[in-house]
Amino acid sequence: MIKTRLIKLLAHAKKYIVLQVLWKWLSLICQVVMVYTISVLLEMAVRGGLTEEKIINSGAMVFGAMLLRFFFDRQASLTSFKASVDVKRILREKIYEKLLKLGASYRESITTSQVVQMAAEGVEQLEIYFGKYLSQLFYSLLAPITLFLILLPVNAKASIILLVCVPLIPVSIVAVQKFAKKLLHKYWGIYGELGDSFLENLQGLTTLKIYQADEEKAVEMDRESQRFRQITMKVLTMQLNSTSVMDIIAYGGAAVGMGVTFSEYMKGNVSLGGAFMIILLASEFFIPLRLLGSFFHIAMNGMAASDKIFALLDLPEQKEKEIVLENEPVDLQFTNVTFAYEKGRSILNGISMNFPAGSFTSLVGVSGCGKSTIAGILMGRNKGYGGNVAVQGKELRDVTEESLMKKITLVSHNSYLFKGTVRENLCMGNPEATDMGLWEKLEKVNLKEFLKNQQGLETKVSEKGSNFSGGQCQRLALARALLHDSPVYIFDEATSNIDVESEEMIMEIIRELAQMKTVILISHRLANVVASDRIYLLEDGNIKEAGNHEELLAQNGAYSKLYSYQSELESYGKEAEKVVMCS
Ligand SMILES: Nc1ncnc2c1ncn2[C@@H]1O[C@H](COP(=O)(O)OP(=O)(O)OP(=O)(O)O)[C@@H](O)[C@H]1O
Ligand SMILES: [Mg+2]
């Protein structure tokens, strides 16, 4: 019922919890004073001796106690707020810091939607745990004991019976706890899955529409939502049943206490005022625990969420990286590198490659042979590779992510453009770039004229650049990459899915860049790699052939065959185009 790790994490909230218990306890004492004063007054009214002065004094006493009680209750609410105010911020910060530590490869361990759910709703549930549940837990132990000690001299029998009935509520809580824990674990699991598929379907909605698969996915999601509804109803039923049991115990216990008090009064073992006091305070024995029961269910939900949050916080991190790359040319070397996304399915089988500083290297091979996986390793996204990858002679694993990102820029076929303006997107590449610098790169990628006719650098960019054509998006992404001005550039199919003019223009820039920087080009189209210093032909995670274009042609192997085949296809395509144009 108490999660020590959570308490340790939010240690500063402890003092607010102690204060809350104190304020609540003081409020209870005020109530006892009020009830006691009224009881004494009642006693005097029946037995005689009631004077005007006594009535006024008692009235003042009751009024004073009421005012104090109001003040203490207010303080309790205020400290409850203070106890919970930092919970969300601290936990969300921890989740955020952890994700930063996991770095670019966080998705190897957890899905984005699960992180979002945890950081949003999971953390929300924990607010009640800290703000209300913990203090109530301690107060509900303190309150019955205090009342017992006060009422014991009034009538021992009734007080003992009331105290004995109180633990029945925690017993019912413990009884339901194990079942609740299992159920809530399942609840969060199903909730997570629903979140995953919702996010995926939303992101892929256009594709689903194109293939008219949206209906099928909607049915699938309906099914998942139905499962979620069922488990939610189960959780609610469990909570409702459990609170009903607690109500029966609480009100039943109070009724038994009152009954015993009445019989003691009839036997003359307790005065009228004493009996009145016990009857008025009997329910106070149970109310704190009953309230604890209500908070308990929300707290349980929070604790189940905290298990998930701690599972994330406990994910193994790469050891603290220390190496910062030097301000020197960057060479890269793969020695016997192996990689697998999942156990038992090797993607790279011990490959060795060299990318000397300032060289132009190309990676080619059929789809799925592992080219992008290599780019992912270099960008620090695919961790857990075997063998060695050296950057400036230093092991890539030990190089800080920040330093690596300064040295290597990846341009892929789906580079992300952010909602905002052209300027904002470009300045991500270099926040210090001047307008002149930005226009220079835009001119290079042939976007200057187009943007001049729009709103220049302030031209709006929609999410994922959806208000730009595919070629324009790619050229804008290239301009941003050029502004980054890193010593190494990786182009992963940067020219696929775009028009021939854009492709030719991008290739021209890549070739120009290759004269100053280390360039790695991944391309299906062999005509693009002809100018490379070295070409690696990959097959099933192995290097099948390596050399420059002429050497590979001379080998008359797979590269040569593929090159001739593609050349033939392209010249056939051009011939056909000519015929169409002439006719
Ligand atoms: N995130 C991933 N999880 C599991 N398997 C993956 C993942 N990414 C890629 N793979 C697998 O790794 C293999 C190599 O993929 P990779 O993306 O490196 O190929 P590629 O050579 O870049 O192909 P293409 O030319 O089509 O882009 C593929 O068989 C693919 O199924
Ligand atoms: Mg690829």
mmCIF file with all atom_site columns, N, CA and C in Angstrom, residues 446 469-475 495-506 525:
data_model
loop_
_atom_site.group_PDB
_atom_site.id
_atom_site.type_symbol
_atom_site.label_atom_id
_atom_site.label_alt_id
_atom_site.label_comp_id
_atom_site.label_asym_id
_atom_site.label_entity_id
_atom_site.label_seq_id
_atom_site.pdbx_PDB_ins_code
_atom_site.Cartn_x
_atom_site.Cartn_y
_atom_site.Cartn_z
_atom_site.occupancy
_atom_site.B_iso_or_equiv
_atom_site.pdbx_formal_charge
_atom_site.auth_seq_id
_atom_site.auth_comp_id
_atom_site.auth_asym_id
_atom_site.auth_atom_id
_atom_site.pdbx_PDB_model_num
ATOM 1  N N  . ASN A 1 446 ? 17.553 24.999 -55.676 1.00 0.00 ? 446 ASN A N  1
ATOM 2  C CA . ASN A 1 446 ? 16.573 25.437 -56.665 1.00 0.00 ? 446 ASN A CA 1
ATOM 3  C C  . ASN A 1 446 ? 15.179 25.703 -56.084 1.00 0.00 ? 446 ASN A C  1
ATOM 4  N N  . SER A 1 469 ? 5.472  19.864 -52.622 1.00 0.00 ? 469 SER A N  1
ATOM 5  C CA . SER A 1 469 ? 5.516  18.624 -53.411 1.00 0.00 ? 469 SER A CA 1
ATOM 6  C C  . SER A 1 469 ? 6.636  17.743 -52.854 1.00 0.00 ? 469 SER A C  1
ATOM 7  N N  . GLY A 1 470 ? 6.636  16.467 -53.254 1.00 0.00 ? 470 GLY A N  1
ATOM 8  C CA . GLY A 1 470 ? 7.655  15.532 -52.756 1.00 0.00 ? 470 GLY A CA 1
ATOM 9  C C  . GLY A 1 470 ? 9.066  16.047 -53.037 1.00 0.00 ? 470 GLY A C  1
ATOM 10 N N  . GLY A 1 471 ? 9.263  16.531 -54.291 1.00 0.00 ? 471 GLY A N  1
ATOM 11 C CA . GLY A 1 471 ? 10.590 17.026 -54.683 1.00 0.00 ? 471 GLY A CA 1
ATOM 12 C C  . GLY A 1 471 ? 10.961 18.274 -53.887 1.00 0.00 ? 471 GLY A C  1
ATOM 13 N N  . GLN A 1 472 ? 9.985  19.158 -53.683 1.00 0.00 ? 472 GLN A N  1
ATOM 14 C CA . GLN A 1 472 ? 10.254 20.393 -52.919 1.00 0.00 ? 472 GLN A CA 1
ATOM 15 C C  . GLN A 1 472 ? 10.616 20.068 -51.464 1.00 0.00 ? 472 GLN A C  1
ATOM 16 N N  . CYS A 1 473 ? 9.876  19.123 -50.907 1.00 0.00 ? 473 CYS A N  1
ATOM 17 C CA . CYS A 1 473 ? 10.166 18.715 -49.515 1.00 0.00 ? 473 CYS A CA 1
ATOM 18 C C  . CYS A 1 473 ? 11.598 18.230 -49.428 1.00 0.00 ? 473 CYS A C  1
ATOM 19 N N  . GLN A 1 474 ? 11.952 17.367 -50.366 1.00 0.00 ? 474 GLN A N  1
ATOM 20 C CA . GLN A 1 474 ? 13.279 16.758 -50.345 1.00 0.00 ? 474 GLN A CA 1
ATOM 21 C C  . GLN A 1 474 ? 14.369 17.812 -50.529 1.00 0.00 ? 474 GLN A C  1
ATOM 22 N N  . ARG A 1 475 ? 14.091 18.791 -51.387 1.00 0.00 ? 475 ARG A N  1
ATOM 23 C CA . ARG A 1 475 ? 15.093 19.836 -51.631 1.00 0.00 ? 475 ARG A CA 1
ATOM 24 C C  . ARG A 1 475 ? 15.211 20.758 -50.423 1.00 0.00 ? 475 ARG A C  1
ATOM 25 N N  . THR A 1 495 ? 17.084 10.464 -53.118 1.00 0.00 ? 495 THR A N  1
ATOM 26 C CA . THR A 1 495 ? 16.485 10.898 -54.385 1.00 0.00 ? 495 THR A CA 1
ATOM 27 C C  . THR A 1 495 ? 15.357 9.977  -54.844 1.00 0.00 ? 495 THR A C  1
ATOM 28 N N  . SER A 1 496 ? 14.933 9.066  -53.950 1.00 0.00 ? 496 SER A N  1
ATOM 29 C CA . SER A 1 496 ? 13.861 8.178  -54.418 1.00 0.00 ? 496 SER A CA 1
ATOM 30 C C  . SER A 1 496 ? 12.517 8.893  -54.309 1.00 0.00 ? 496 SER A C  1
ATOM 31 N N  . ASN A 1 497 ? 11.584 8.470  -55.079 1.00 0.00 ? 497 ASN A N  1
ATOM 32 C CA . ASN A 1 497 ? 10.206 9.021  -55.091 1.00 0.00 ? 497 ASN A CA 1
ATOM 33 C C  . ASN A 1 497 ? 10.134 10.484 -55.514 1.00 0.00 ? 497 ASN A C  1
ATOM 34 N N  . ILE A 1 498 ? 11.138 11.007 -56.226 1.00 0.00 ? 498 ILE A N  1
ATOM 35 C CA . ILE A 1 498 ? 11.015 12.404 -56.657 1.00 0.00 ? 498 ILE A CA 1
ATOM 36 C C  . ILE A 1 498 ? 11.262 12.523 -58.160 1.00 0.00 ? 498 ILE A C  1
ATOM 37 N N  . ASP A 1 499 ? 10.942 13.684 -58.710 1.00 0.00 ? 499 ASP A N  1
ATOM 38 C CA . ASP A 1 499 ? 11.051 13.885 -60.159 1.00 0.00 ? 499 ASP A CA 1
ATOM 39 C C  . ASP A 1 499 ? 12.504 13.854 -60.621 1.00 0.00 ? 499 ASP A C  1
ATOM 40 N N  . VAL A 1 500 ? 12.699 13.585 -61.907 1.00 0.00 ? 500 VAL A N  1
ATOM 41 C CA . VAL A 1 500 ? 14.043 13.408 -62.466 1.00 0.00 ? 500 VAL A CA 1
ATOM 42 C C  . VAL A 1 500 ? 14.874 14.674 -62.288 1.00 0.00 ? 500 VAL A C  1
ATOM 43 N N  . GLU A 1 501 ? 14.244 15.851 -62.502 1.00 0.00 ? 501 GLU A N  1
ATOM 44 C CA . GLU A 1 501 ? 15.006 17.107 -62.385 1.00 0.00 ? 501 GLU A CA 1
ATOM 45 C C  . GLU A 1 501 ? 15.525 17.278 -60.949 1.00 0.00 ? 501 GLU A C  1
ATOM 46 N N  . SER A 1 502 ? 14.647 17.054 -59.993 1.00 0.00 ? 502 SER A N  1
ATOM 47 C CA . SER A 1 502 ? 15.072 17.184 -58.596 1.00 0.00 ? 502 SER A CA 1
ATOM 48 C C  . SER A 1 502 ? 16.178 16.179 -58.304 1.00 0.00 ? 502 SER A C  1
ATOM 49 N N  . GLU A 1 503 ? 16.010 14.951 -58.814 1.00 0.00 ? 503 GLU A N  1
ATOM 50 C CA . GLU A 1 503 ? 17.011 13.908 -58.549 1.00 0.00 ? 503 GLU A CA 1
ATOM 51 C C  . GLU A 1 503 ? 18.362 14.342 -59.098 1.00 0.00 ? 503 GLU A C  1
ATOM 52 N N  . GLU A 1 504 ? 18.349 14.815 -60.323 1.00 0.00 ? 504 GLU A N  1
ATOM 53 C CA . GLU A 1 504 ? 19.608 15.214 -60.965 1.00 0.00 ? 504 GLU A CA 1
ATOM 54 C C  . GLU A 1 504 ? 20.255 16.366 -60.182 1.00 0.00 ? 504 GLU A C  1
ATOM 55 N N  . MET A 1 505 ? 19.417 17.296 -59.753 1.00 0.00 ? 505 MET A N  1
ATOM 56 C CA . MET A 1 505 ? 19.945 18.445 -59.031 1.00 0.00 ? 505 MET A CA 1
ATOM 57 C C  . MET A 1 505 ? 20.540 18.019 -57.670 1.00 0.00 ? 505 MET A C  1
ATOM 58 N N  . ILE A 1 506 ? 19.833 17.107 -57.005 1.00 0.00 ? 506 ILE A N  1
ATOM 59 C CA . ILE A 1 506 ? 20.341 16.638 -55.705 1.00 0.00 ? 506 ILE A CA 1
ATOM 60 C C  . ILE A 1 506 ? 21.642 15.866 -55.892 1.00 0.00 ? 506 ILE A C  1
ATOM 61 N N  . ARG A 1 525 ? 19.862 3.245  -57.589 1.00 0.00 ? 525 ARG A N  1
ATOM 62 C CA . ARG A 1 525 ? 20.177 3.547  -58.985 1.00 0.00 ? 525 ARG A CA 1
ATOM 63 C C  . ARG A 1 525 ? 21.692 3.613  -59.146 1.00 0.00 ? 525 ARG A C  1
#
